[in-house]
């Protein structure tokens, strides 16, 4: 059995704590929180601590805090030669304090408060200094049915940028569409099947093969009509930039 | 029973023909095609015609051809005072020839060759000159379990632009992410659960509430790191444009 303590109480910490609960291969020993209100209700009170001095010795410390706090938190763990990992997509393994064995355990998913996620579909990007530690992290990932991937820091940086495109930016396009609907008194609901199918297509087709629309067809008339419809400079600019990028991509093929 | 003929043999025509097959309330009489190779195999050969002169009188003619061909096709229907609709998101009802009763039957979905769609989840945007025709189109939509919405031409134009954002542009963001992964030798598979969850979140949260990431947090350090990572001017430009738009949105709240 792997003994684990989680440091942090945000979305990632909470979803991990919930995923570890009741798993035979894992014993979640403690959850460190600066904020009592954030602690998931599934964690027994006696396991919650508020001071680093209360941290017990375990096999694995998972630091799930904001990027800017990782270095400081890792320096406050009152042990050495232990396995300490962070869960960040954008921070290198080297940001962790040198006194412990470093690793990364990055679940590539968007976590929403109060919306359960199925860890069975989540990739976990793993990195470690030592191969024994890699095997332990792999075992932890598998014990919550997640898919472990060996991803080094440079790859993880690329992946984090890619994730911003498919998650943050995509969601912003949904937001723009919702605004357009609201202005024309159209229920946003009407776009949801299209949003779902657009994501679903990618499961069977490459994004290149799935591309359709006026930019792909180089349909200048429709593009012009759309640009005339969009009043805000900001939206015109986004429309033009993405349309040009699709047209340029077509030329490369 | 409503008798229907479809003019066209592209993706929309084929998916509609497949959806109509075997429905008690609908009799698909004929499918007009310029291209024999495109005809769905589910259509009996005797129903396929290649000349307008072979068109029989039916209750409803559905023109499912490219936008630029709609006007011409509608003028070639050898009848008058019949109900003739097109299936385009971007064309007004007025593009149809005046000799027949005009309407629009626009399924708001992305259709992929050989990928079945569940019409039960598809919104159909309906418009007509006469209320009796609206009721007939509503009945046709419901008979294939689709959701009819009354959407006039100006709303449909807005909806078509919104659809470009959530489908064409979103898919292009997937393409960019796939390119980033390929360059760093990361399997694109690893992003698919995130893509699926990003779309799924929107089913329960508004896009504003679902927004996360460095732009939303105004995390200048991460944004700077990402811009340094992106070598191509084109990608830097898309990143900057969408990031600024998310930041500006945050200021409006």
Tab-separated table of C-alpha atoms in Angstrom:
chain	number	residue	atom	x	y	z
A	1	UNK	CA	0.000	0.000	0.000
A	2	UNK	CA	1.239	3.484	-0.927
A	3	UNK	CA	0.832	6.110	1.790
A	4	UNK	CA	0.072	9.563	0.394
A	5	UNK	CA	-0.456	13.037	1.759
A	6	UNK	CA	-1.870	15.882	-0.287
A	7	UNK	CA	-0.806	19.451	0.284
A	8	UNK	CA	-3.428	21.833	-1.004
A	9	UNK	CA	-7.195	22.136	-1.070
A	10	UNK	CA	-8.096	23.492	-4.512
A	11	UNK	CA	-9.895	21.674	-7.323
A	12	UNK	CA	-7.043	19.295	-8.184
A	13	UNK	CA	-6.388	18.449	-4.516
A	14	UNK	CA	-10.058	17.769	-3.896
A	15	UNK	CA	-10.591	15.627	-6.979
A	16	UNK	CA	-7.443	13.597	-6.189
A	17	UNK	CA	-8.494	13.131	-2.573
A	18	UNK	CA	-11.902	11.919	-3.717
A	19	UNK	CA	-10.311	9.577	-6.275
A	20	UNK	CA	-7.935	8.070	-3.662
A	21	UNK	CA	-10.725	7.438	-1.139
A	22	UNK	CA	-11.490	3.747	-0.703
A	23	UNK	CA	-8.753	2.513	-3.094
A	24	UNK	CA	-7.089	-0.657	-1.784
A	25	UNK	CA	-3.637	0.227	-3.080
A	26	UNK	CA	-3.641	3.707	-1.540
A	27	UNK	CA	-3.882	5.117	1.938
A	28	UNK	CA	-4.532	8.847	1.993
A	29	UNK	CA	-2.898	9.828	5.293
A	30	UNK	CA	-3.280	13.579	5.530
A	31	UNK	CA	-4.565	16.610	3.648
A	32	UNK	CA	-2.852	19.901	4.428
A	33	UNK	CA	-5.024	22.967	3.973
A	34	UNK	CA	-4.570	26.640	4.636
A	35	UNK	CA	-8.301	27.058	4.297
A	36	UNK	CA	-10.638	24.860	6.346
A	37	UNK	CA	-13.627	25.770	4.170
A	38	UNK	CA	-12.095	24.105	1.103
A	39	UNK	CA	-11.594	20.641	2.527
A	40	UNK	CA	-13.698	18.013	0.765
A	41	UNK	CA	-16.329	16.581	3.018
A	42	UNK	CA	-15.208	13.070	2.082
A	43	UNK	CA	-11.993	13.530	4.117
A	44	UNK	CA	-12.285	12.492	7.805
A	45	UNK	CA	-11.566	15.462	10.044
A	46	UNK	CA	-8.693	13.790	11.881
A	47	UNK	CA	-6.750	13.586	8.609
A	48	UNK	CA	-6.871	17.309	7.963
A	49	UNK	CA	-3.906	19.361	9.168
A	50	UNK	CA	-3.118	23.059	9.115
A	51	UNK	CA	0.592	23.080	10.067
A	52	UNK	CA	3.576	21.631	8.270
A	53	UNK	CA	4.897	20.374	11.615
A	54	UNK	CA	1.957	17.949	11.785
A	55	UNK	CA	2.940	16.247	8.497
A	56	UNK	CA	3.672	12.543	8.993
A	57	UNK	CA	6.207	10.508	7.063
A	58	UNK	CA	4.570	8.975	3.959
A	59	UNK	CA	5.680	7.433	0.654
A	60	UNK	CA	4.459	10.322	-1.456
A	61	UNK	CA	3.680	14.013	-0.938
A	62	UNK	CA	1.495	15.527	-3.657
A	63	UNK	CA	1.704	19.321	-3.806
A	64	UNK	CA	-1.478	20.574	-5.469
A	65	UNK	CA	-1.274	24.331	-4.971
A	66	UNK	CA	-1.076	27.331	-7.306
A	67	UNK	CA	2.020	27.457	-9.519
A	68	UNK	CA	3.516	30.395	-7.670
A	69	UNK	CA	3.334	28.609	-4.282
A	70	UNK	CA	4.909	25.270	-5.284
A	71	UNK	CA	8.553	26.200	-4.560
A	72	UNK	CA	7.816	27.621	-1.125
A	73	UNK	CA	5.504	24.766	-0.109
A	74	UNK	CA	8.086	22.171	-1.190
A	75	UNK	CA	10.723	23.852	0.977
A	76	UNK	CA	8.464	23.646	4.031
A	77	UNK	CA	8.034	19.872	4.033
A	78	UNK	CA	9.908	18.873	7.233
A	79	UNK	CA	11.585	15.798	5.718
A	80	UNK	CA	14.334	14.970	3.263
A	81	UNK	CA	14.964	12.175	0.730
A	82	UNK	CA	11.204	11.713	0.405
A	83	UNK	CA	9.260	11.619	-2.874
A	84	UNK	CA	7.603	14.999	-3.450
A	85	UNK	CA	5.654	15.769	-6.627
A	86	UNK	CA	3.721	18.726	-7.944
A	87	UNK	CA	0.622	18.598	-10.183
A	88	UNK	CA	1.301	21.590	-12.440
A	89	UNK	CA	1.277	21.566	-16.217
A	90	UNK	CA	3.445	24.633	-16.591
A	91	UNK	CA	6.132	24.249	-13.917
A	92	UNK	CA	9.338	22.264	-14.386
A	93	UNK	CA	10.297	19.434	-12.067
A	94	UNK	CA	13.259	21.546	-10.964
A	95	UNK	CA	11.085	24.062	-9.147
A	96	UNK	CA	10.766	21.603	-6.248
A	97	UNK	CA	13.163	21.893	-3.292
A	98	UNK	CA	16.388	19.888	-3.694
A	99	UNK	CA	16.179	18.254	-0.269
A	100	UNK	CA	13.622	15.675	-1.468
A	101	UNK	CA	13.270	13.339	-4.494
A	102	UNK	CA	11.390	15.272	-7.151
A	103	UNK	CA	8.564	14.256	-9.404
A	104	UNK	CA	5.535	15.482	-11.333
A	105	UNK	CA	2.034	14.000	-11.316
A	106	UNK	CA	0.039	16.207	-13.697
A	107	UNK	CA	-3.560	15.182	-14.409
A	108	UNK	CA	-4.342	16.670	-17.820
A	109	UNK	CA	-7.952	17.612	-17.236
A	110	UNK	CA	-10.087	20.600	-16.357
A	111	UNK	CA	-11.531	20.195	-12.880
A	112	UNK	CA	-14.772	21.855	-11.915
A	113	UNK	CA	-15.921	22.298	-8.359
A	114	UNK	CA	-18.843	19.940	-7.597
A	115	UNK	CA	-18.709	18.291	-11.059
A	116	UNK	CA	-17.353	14.754	-10.633
A	117	UNK	CA	-14.719	13.656	-13.150
A	118	UNK	CA	-14.143	10.125	-14.345
A	119	UNK	CA	-10.464	9.483	-13.595
A	120	UNK	CA	-10.726	6.421	-15.826
A	121	UNK	CA	-10.450	8.741	-18.835
A	122	UNK	CA	-7.779	11.093	-17.455
A	123	UNK	CA	-4.167	11.066	-18.656
A	124	UNK	CA	-1.624	11.574	-15.868
A	125	UNK	CA	1.693	13.004	-17.066
A	126	UNK	CA	4.446	11.526	-14.928
A	127	UNK	CA	8.056	12.593	-14.488
A	128	UNK	CA	10.606	11.677	-11.832
A	129	UNK	CA	14.325	11.813	-11.092
A	130	UNK	CA	14.536	8.093	-10.274
A	131	UNK	CA	13.005	5.099	-12.049
A	132	UNK	CA	11.718	3.540	-8.785
A	133	UNK	CA	9.778	6.723	-8.174
A	134	UNK	CA	8.392	6.617	-11.718
A	135	UNK	CA	7.076	3.113	-11.056
A	136	UNK	CA	5.434	4.202	-7.811
A	137	UNK	CA	3.743	7.174	-9.512
A	138	UNK	CA	2.599	4.913	-12.336
A	139	UNK	CA	1.095	2.539	-9.778
A	140	UNK	CA	-0.723	5.407	-8.064
A	141	UNK	CA	-2.130	6.598	-11.424
A	142	UNK	CA	-3.293	3.092	-12.315
A	143	UNK	CA	-4.842	2.559	-8.896
A	144	UNK	CA	-7.307	5.376	-9.674
A	145	UNK	CA	-7.800	3.919	-13.188
A	146	UNK	CA	-6.072	6.875	-14.866
A	147	UNK	CA	-3.725	6.536	-17.865
A	148	UNK	CA	-0.092	7.235	-16.970
A	149	UNK	CA	2.134	8.815	-19.653
A	150	UNK	CA	5.886	9.432	-19.385
A	151	UNK	CA	6.116	13.149	-20.199
A	152	UNK	CA	9.289	15.117	-19.459
A	153	UNK	CA	9.271	18.793	-18.471
A	154	UNK	CA	9.845	20.169	-21.995
A	155	UNK	CA	7.004	18.036	-23.363
A	156	UNK	CA	4.776	19.036	-20.474
A	157	UNK	CA	5.386	22.706	-21.294
A	158	UNK	CA	4.264	22.039	-24.897
A	159	UNK	CA	1.268	20.082	-23.650
A	160	UNK	CA	0.242	22.896	-21.342
A	161	UNK	CA	0.224	25.355	-24.227
A	162	UNK	CA	-1.777	22.869	-26.329
A	163	UNK	CA	-4.216	22.480	-23.424
A	164	UNK	CA	-4.723	26.248	-23.324
A	165	UNK	CA	-5.748	26.117	-27.003
A	166	UNK	CA	-8.207	23.208	-26.662
A	167	UNK	CA	-9.612	24.226	-23.289
A	168	UNK	CA	-9.236	27.938	-22.382
A	169	UNK	CA	-9.424	29.304	-25.919
A	170	UNK	CA	-12.124	26.887	-27.048
A	171	UNK	CA	-14.223	27.827	-24.034
A	172	UNK	CA	-13.761	31.492	-24.938
A	173	UNK	CA	-15.113	30.757	-28.432
A	174	UNK	CA	-18.162	29.215	-26.715
A	175	UNK	CA	-18.461	32.450	-24.720
A	176	UNK	CA	-18.377	34.574	-27.887
A	177	UNK	CA	-21.041	32.344	-29.467
A	178	UNK	CA	-23.193	32.663	-26.324
A	179	UNK	CA	-22.894	36.469	-26.551
A	180	UNK	CA	-23.882	36.415	-30.251
A	181	UNK	CA	-26.925	34.251	-29.402
A	182	UNK	CA	-27.960	36.494	-26.507
A	183	UNK	CA	-27.847	39.583	-28.734
A	184	UNK	CA	-30.158	37.946	-31.274
A	185	UNK	CA	-32.441	36.442	-28.599
A	186	UNK	CA	-31.497	32.882	-29.549
A	187	UNK	CA	-31.250	30.303	-26.715
A	188	UNK	CA	-27.590	29.173	-26.346
A	189	UNK	CA	-29.003	25.639	-25.881
A	190	UNK	CA	-29.435	25.440	-29.629
A	191	UNK	CA	-25.630	25.347	-30.098
A	192	UNK	CA	-24.930	22.622	-27.538
A	193	UNK	CA	-25.450	19.617	-29.849
A	194	UNK	CA	-23.027	21.226	-32.334
A	195	UNK	CA	-20.471	21.844	-29.563
A	196	UNK	CA	-20.761	18.223	-28.440
A	197	UNK	CA	-20.471	16.828	-31.982
A	198	UNK	CA	-17.477	19.070	-32.794
A	199	UNK	CA	-15.586	17.537	-29.855
A	200	UNK	CA	-16.882	14.059	-30.658
A	201	UNK	CA	-15.734	14.172	-34.294
A	202	UNK	CA	-12.130	14.497	-33.101
A	203	UNK	CA	-12.383	11.093	-31.441
A	204	UNK	CA	-12.618	9.472	-34.904
A	205	UNK	CA	-11.195	12.032	-37.355
A	206	UNK	CA	-7.991	14.075	-37.318
A	207	UNK	CA	-8.618	17.815	-36.817
A	208	UNK	CA	-7.463	18.384	-40.424
A	209	UNK	CA	-10.006	15.930	-41.775
A	210	UNK	CA	-12.735	17.324	-39.507
A	211	UNK	CA	-12.251	20.931	-40.669
A	212	UNK	CA	-15.238	22.421	-42.520
A	213	UNK	CA	-16.691	25.889	-43.011
A	214	UNK	CA	-16.254	29.029	-45.111
A	215	UNK	CA	-12.529	29.448	-44.338
A	216	UNK	CA	-11.776	25.854	-45.321
A	217	UNK	CA	-13.738	26.322	-48.571
A	218	UNK	CA	-12.157	29.764	-49.071
A	219	UNK	CA	-15.746	31.038	-49.420
A	220	UNK	CA	-14.983	34.768	-49.543
A	221	UNK	CA	-18.645	35.815	-49.828
A	222	UNK	CA	-19.685	34.091	-46.597
A	223	UNK	CA	-16.563	35.313	-44.782
A	224	UNK	CA	-17.378	38.877	-45.885
A	225	UNK	CA	-21.016	38.519	-44.753
A	226	UNK	CA	-19.853	37.258	-41.342
A	227	UNK	CA	-17.368	40.121	-40.927
A	228	UNK	CA	-20.114	42.622	-41.748
A	229	UNK	CA	-22.354	40.955	-39.159
A	230	UNK	CA	-19.705	41.178	-36.411
A	231	UNK	CA	-19.794	44.748	-35.124
A	232	UNK	CA	-17.121	44.645	-32.399
A	233	UNK	CA	-13.526	45.164	-33.577
A	234	UNK	CA	-12.411	42.522	-31.096
A	235	UNK	CA	-14.662	39.877	-32.678
A	236	UNK	CA	-13.823	40.938	-36.227
A	237	UNK	CA	-10.155	40.555	-35.286
A	238	UNK	CA	-10.605	37.045	-33.826
A	239	UNK	CA	-12.688	36.020	-36.850
A	240	UNK	CA	-10.081	37.341	-39.302
A	241	UNK	CA	-7.123	35.837	-37.438
A	242	UNK	CA	-8.593	32.323	-37.197
A	243	UNK	CA	-10.019	32.424	-40.730
A	244	UNK	CA	-6.639	33.421	-42.159
A	245	UNK	CA	-4.950	30.652	-40.171
A	246	UNK	CA	-7.367	28.034	-41.570
A	247	UNK	CA	-6.837	29.369	-45.118
A	248	UNK	CA	-3.037	29.293	-44.666
A	249	UNK	CA	-3.235	25.736	-43.320
A	250	UNK	CA	-5.156	24.710	-46.447
A	251	UNK	CA	-2.359	26.075	-48.629
A	252	UNK	CA	0.211	23.922	-46.802
A	253	UNK	CA	-1.594	20.654	-47.625
B	1	UNK	CA	-48.281	11.284	-44.378
B	2	UNK	CA	-45.990	14.016	-45.725
B	3	UNK	CA	-44.479	13.323	-49.155
B	4	UNK	CA	-40.968	14.736	-49.521
B	5	UNK	CA	-38.344	14.946	-52.241
B	6	UNK	CA	-34.757	15.913	-51.581
B	7	UNK	CA	-32.736	17.803	-54.162
B	8	UNK	CA	-29.038	17.287	-53.538
B	9	UNK	CA	-26.692	14.473	-52.585
B	10	UNK	CA	-24.156	16.000	-50.172
B	11	UNK	CA	-23.755	15.299	-46.457
B	12	UNK	CA	-26.957	17.075	-45.368
B	13	UNK	CA	-29.026	15.443	-48.131
B	14	UNK	CA	-27.687	12.008	-47.255
B	15	UNK	CA	-28.194	12.334	-43.512
B	16	UNK	CA	-31.746	13.638	-44.037
B	17	UNK	CA	-32.569	10.826	-46.475
B	18	UNK	CA	-31.280	8.288	-43.950
B	19	UNK	CA	-33.281	9.944	-41.155
B	20	UNK	CA	-36.511	9.926	-43.197
B	21	UNK	CA	-36.176	6.248	-44.149
B	22	UNK	CA	-38.746	4.065	-42.439
B	23	UNK	CA	-40.568	6.914	-40.644
B	24	UNK	CA	-44.335	6.383	-40.614
B	25	UNK	CA	-45.185	10.075	-40.956
B	26	UNK	CA	-42.914	10.607	-43.968
B	27	UNK	CA	-42.676	9.205	-47.443
B	28	UNK	CA	-39.427	10.067	-49.188
B	29	UNK	CA	-40.509	10.066	-52.819
B	30	UNK	CA	-37.434	11.066	-54.788
B	31	UNK	CA	-33.836	12.125	-54.408
B	32	UNK	CA	-32.425	14.319	-57.176
B	33	UNK	CA	-28.703	13.992	-57.711
B	34	UNK	CA	-26.275	15.398	-60.224
B	35	UNK	CA	-23.778	12.779	-59.107
B	36	UNK	CA	-24.766	9.110	-59.019
B	37	UNK	CA	-21.783	8.198	-56.844
B	38	UNK	CA	-23.042	10.317	-53.954
B	39	UNK	CA	-26.435	8.698	-53.510
B	40	UNK	CA	-26.824	6.962	-50.147
B	41	UNK	CA	-27.105	3.227	-50.539
B	42	UNK	CA	-30.212	3.256	-48.346
B	43	UNK	CA	-32.219	4.930	-51.160
B	44	UNK	CA	-33.920	2.483	-53.557
B	45	UNK	CA	-32.654	3.050	-57.111
B	46	UNK	CA	-36.095	3.734	-58.570
B	47	UNK	CA	-36.394	6.823	-56.337
B	48	UNK	CA	-33.236	8.442	-57.650
B	49	UNK	CA	-33.637	10.915	-60.498
B	50	UNK	CA	-31.172	12.962	-62.510
B	51	UNK	CA	-33.474	15.382	-64.369
B	52	UNK	CA	-35.754	18.077	-62.994
B	53	UNK	CA	-38.432	16.973	-65.480
B	54	UNK	CA	-38.727	13.674	-63.577
B	55	UNK	CA	-39.667	15.445	-60.311
B	56	UNK	CA	-43.104	14.385	-59.065
B	57	UNK	CA	-45.549	16.574	-57.165
B	58	UNK	CA	-44.941	16.244	-53.400
B	59	UNK	CA	-45.827	18.189	-50.245
B	60	UNK	CA	-42.279	19.370	-49.619
B	61	UNK	CA	-39.126	19.879	-51.676
B	62	UNK	CA	-35.944	20.099	-49.611
B	63	UNK	CA	-33.060	21.749	-51.444
B	64	UNK	CA	-29.830	20.563	-49.800
B	65	UNK	CA	-27.151	21.876	-52.144
B	66	UNK	CA	-24.250	24.320	-51.787
B	67	UNK	CA	-25.252	27.906	-50.936
B	68	UNK	CA	-24.312	29.249	-54.336
B	69	UNK	CA	-26.566	26.751	-56.151
B	70	UNK	CA	-29.768	27.239	-54.110
B	71	UNK	CA	-31.279	30.069	-56.182
B	72	UNK	CA	-30.741	28.308	-59.493
B	73	UNK	CA	-31.986	24.935	-58.243
B	74	UNK	CA	-35.135	26.510	-56.797
B	75	UNK	CA	-35.909	28.131	-60.145
B	76	UNK	CA	-35.689	24.767	-61.920
B	77	UNK	CA	-38.391	23.020	-59.908
B	78	UNK	CA	-41.127	22.521	-62.541
B	79	UNK	CA	-44.026	23.424	-60.246
B	80	UNK	CA	-45.507	26.496	-58.588
B	81	UNK	CA	-47.308	27.200	-55.303
B	82	UNK	CA	-45.491	24.227	-53.742
B	83	UNK	CA	-43.529	24.319	-50.462
B	84	UNK	CA	-39.803	24.575	-51.224
B	85	UNK	CA	-37.209	24.921	-48.437
B	86	UNK	CA	-33.444	25.173	-48.326
B	87	UNK	CA	-31.184	23.818	-45.557
B	88	UNK	CA	-28.578	26.572	-45.395
B	89	UNK	CA	-27.500	28.444	-42.277
B	90	UNK	CA	-26.220	31.485	-44.115
B	91	UNK	CA	-28.775	32.095	-46.879
B	92	UNK	CA	-31.966	34.089	-46.385
B	93	UNK	CA	-35.381	32.634	-47.140
B	94	UNK	CA	-35.682	35.193	-49.942
B	95	UNK	CA	-33.039	33.539	-52.081
B	96	UNK	CA	-35.610	30.925	-53.120
B	97	UNK	CA	-37.569	31.433	-56.353
B	98	UNK	CA	-40.809	33.397	-55.932
B	99	UNK	CA	-42.955	30.919	-57.860
B	100	UNK	CA	-43.196	28.544	-54.864
B	101	UNK	CA	-43.966	28.917	-51.130
B	102	UNK	CA	-40.641	29.490	-49.405
B	103	UNK	CA	-39.215	28.019	-46.235
B	104	UNK	CA	-36.018	27.064	-44.428
B	105	UNK	CA	-35.255	23.756	-42.727
B	106	UNK	CA	-31.728	24.208	-41.324
B	107	UNK	CA	-30.341	21.367	-39.198
B	108	UNK	CA	-27.746	23.010	-36.928
B	109	UNK	CA	-25.166	20.259	-36.854
B	110	UNK	CA	-21.892	19.279	-38.484
B	111	UNK	CA	-22.411	16.256	-40.716
B	112	UNK	CA	-19.583	13.868	-41.424
B	113	UNK	CA	-19.610	11.352	-44.236
B	114	UNK	CA	-20.050	7.820	-42.842
B	115	UNK	CA	-20.424	9.040	-39.230
B	116	UNK	CA	-24.070	8.537	-38.186
B	117	UNK	CA	-25.664	11.433	-36.299
B	118	UNK	CA	-28.400	11.169	-33.723
B	119	UNK	CA	-31.169	13.421	-35.057
B	120	UNK	CA	-32.779	13.185	-31.635
B	121	UNK	CA	-30.262	15.784	-30.418
B	122	UNK	CA	-30.292	18.058	-33.470
B	123	UNK	CA	-31.989	21.459	-33.504
B	124	UNK	CA	-33.792	22.255	-36.751
B	125	UNK	CA	-34.194	25.966	-37.429
B	126	UNK	CA	-37.483	26.513	-39.209
B	127	UNK	CA	-38.775	29.520	-41.112
B	128	UNK	CA	-41.669	29.858	-43.540
B	129	UNK	CA	-43.848	32.441	-45.255
B	130	UNK	CA	-47.091	30.802	-44.120
B	131	UNK	CA	-48.075	29.369	-40.745
B	132	UNK	CA	-49.507	26.161	-42.270
B	133	UNK	CA	-46.114	25.519	-43.824
B	134	UNK	CA	-44.408	26.159	-40.476
B	135	UNK	CA	-46.598	23.484	-38.898
B	136	UNK	CA	-45.776	21.009	-41.640
B	137	UNK	CA	-42.020	21.639	-41.251
B	138	UNK	CA	-42.360	21.296	-37.481
B	139	UNK	CA	-44.110	17.954	-37.977
B	140	UNK	CA	-41.335	16.761	-40.296
B	141	UNK	CA	-38.669	17.776	-37.755
B	142	UNK	CA	-40.498	16.009	-34.940
B	143	UNK	CA	-41.035	12.893	-37.022
B	144	UNK	CA	-37.255	12.406	-37.105
B	145	UNK	CA	-37.111	13.235	-33.367
B	146	UNK	CA	-35.277	16.515	-33.953
B	147	UNK	CA	-35.986	19.723	-31.993
B	148	UNK	CA	-37.724	22.379	-34.093
B	149	UNK	CA	-36.955	26.052	-33.334
B	150	UNK	CA	-38.632	29.068	-34.912
B	151	UNK	CA	-35.642	31.053	-36.177
B	152	UNK	CA	-36.073	33.900	-38.669
B	153	UNK	CA	-33.482	34.777	-41.317
B	154	UNK	CA	-31.715	37.488	-39.279
B	155	UNK	CA	-31.408	35.140	-36.289
B	156	UNK	CA	-30.207	32.342	-38.532
B	157	UNK	CA	-27.469	34.616	-39.867
B	158	UNK	CA	-26.323	35.275	-36.269
B	159	UNK	CA	-26.552	31.576	-35.458
B	160	UNK	CA	-24.446	30.682	-38.472
B	161	UNK	CA	-21.679	33.040	-37.331
B	162	UNK	CA	-21.903	31.588	-33.795
B	163	UNK	CA	-21.678	28.085	-35.295
B	164	UNK	CA	-18.480	29.059	-37.114
B	165	UNK	CA	-16.971	30.047	-33.741
B	166	UNK	CA	-17.972	26.850	-31.864
B	167	UNK	CA	-17.337	24.463	-34.746
B	168	UNK	CA	-14.923	25.693	-37.453
B	169	UNK	CA	-12.742	27.822	-35.182
B	170	UNK	CA	-12.810	25.364	-32.286
B	171	UNK	CA	-11.761	22.575	-34.630
B	172	UNK	CA	-8.896	24.760	-35.842
B	173	UNK	CA	-7.732	25.184	-32.236
B	174	UNK	CA	-7.723	21.366	-32.004
B	175	UNK	CA	-5.599	21.347	-35.167
B	176	UNK	CA	-3.098	23.782	-33.663
B	177	UNK	CA	-2.900	21.656	-30.496
B	178	UNK	CA	-2.343	18.533	-32.615
B	179	UNK	CA	0.533	20.310	-34.403
B	180	UNK	CA	2.083	21.361	-31.079
B	181	UNK	CA	1.845	17.765	-29.816
B	182	UNK	CA	3.365	16.344	-33.014
B	183	UNK	CA	6.329	18.700	-32.773
B	184	UNK	CA	7.067	17.554	-29.208
B	185	UNK	CA	6.412	13.882	-30.007
B	186	UNK	CA	3.376	13.739	-27.721
B	187	UNK	CA	0.416	11.575	-28.826
B	188	UNK	CA	-2.609	13.803	-29.613
B	189	UNK	CA	-4.709	11.133	-27.823
B	190	UNK	CA	-3.570	12.614	-24.523
B	191	UNK	CA	-5.629	15.776	-25.185
B	192	UNK	CA	-8.863	14.020	-26.123
B	193	UNK	CA	-10.281	13.636	-22.592
B	194	UNK	CA	-9.665	17.377	-22.052
B	195	UNK	CA	-11.382	18.227	-25.353
B	196	UNK	CA	-14.374	16.063	-24.379
B	197	UNK	CA	-14.626	17.540	-20.869
B	198	UNK	CA	-14.309	21.128	-22.174
B	199	UNK	CA	-17.385	20.559	-24.354
B	200	UNK	CA	-19.147	18.639	-21.577
B	201	UNK	CA	-18.669	21.405	-18.992
B	202	UNK	CA	-20.772	23.747	-21.151
B	203	UNK	CA	-23.754	21.437	-20.725
B	204	UNK	CA	-23.908	22.377	-17.020
B	205	UNK	CA	-22.000	25.672	-16.694
B	206	UNK	CA	-22.207	28.916	-18.667
B	207	UNK	CA	-19.074	29.587	-20.753
B	208	UNK	CA	-18.249	32.495	-18.406
B	209	UNK	CA	-18.379	30.256	-15.351
B	210	UNK	CA	-16.412	27.529	-17.130
B	211	UNK	CA	-13.534	29.834	-18.124
B	212	UNK	CA	-10.187	28.997	-16.505
B	213	UNK	CA	-6.527	29.399	-17.409
B	214	UNK	CA	-3.724	31.970	-17.400
B	215	UNK	CA	-5.686	34.656	-19.286
B	216	UNK	CA	-8.647	34.375	-16.911
B	217	UNK	CA	-6.257	34.642	-13.919
B	218	UNK	CA	-4.321	37.424	-15.684
B	219	UNK	CA	-1.229	35.284	-15.016
B	220	UNK	CA	1.291	37.338	-16.995
B	221	UNK	CA	4.238	35.015	-16.237
B	222	UNK	CA	2.556	31.943	-17.733
B	223	UNK	CA	1.267	33.931	-20.714
B	224	UNK	CA	4.805	35.192	-21.343
B	225	UNK	CA	6.229	31.644	-21.084
B	226	UNK	CA	3.646	30.379	-23.558
B	227	UNK	CA	4.377	33.183	-26.041
B	228	UNK	CA	8.095	32.386	-25.828
B	229	UNK	CA	7.310	28.719	-26.478
B	230	UNK	CA	5.235	29.505	-29.603
B	231	UNK	CA	7.709	30.125	-32.418
B	232	UNK	CA	5.357	30.804	-35.351
B	233	UNK	CA	4.092	34.397	-35.664
B	234	UNK	CA	0.711	33.044	-36.700
B	235	UNK	CA	0.338	31.065	-33.442
B	236	UNK	CA	1.696	33.910	-31.297
B	237	UNK	CA	-0.899	36.156	-32.913
B	238	UNK	CA	-3.800	33.752	-32.241
B	239	UNK	CA	-2.592	33.252	-28.650
B	240	UNK	CA	-2.312	37.013	-28.047
B	241	UNK	CA	-5.664	37.819	-29.671
B	242	UNK	CA	-7.649	35.237	-27.696
B	243	UNK	CA	-5.775	35.920	-24.448
B	244	UNK	CA	-6.487	39.663	-24.734
B	245	UNK	CA	-10.147	38.942	-25.458
B	246	UNK	CA	-10.438	36.767	-22.321
B	247	UNK	CA	-8.693	39.450	-20.233
B	248	UNK	CA	-11.000	42.170	-21.638
B	249	UNK	CA	-14.042	40.011	-20.899
B	250	UNK	CA	-12.895	39.683	-17.298
B	251	UNK	CA	-12.774	43.479	-16.965
B	252	UNK	CA	-16.406	43.771	-18.119
B	253	UNK	CA	-17.715	41.552	-15.306
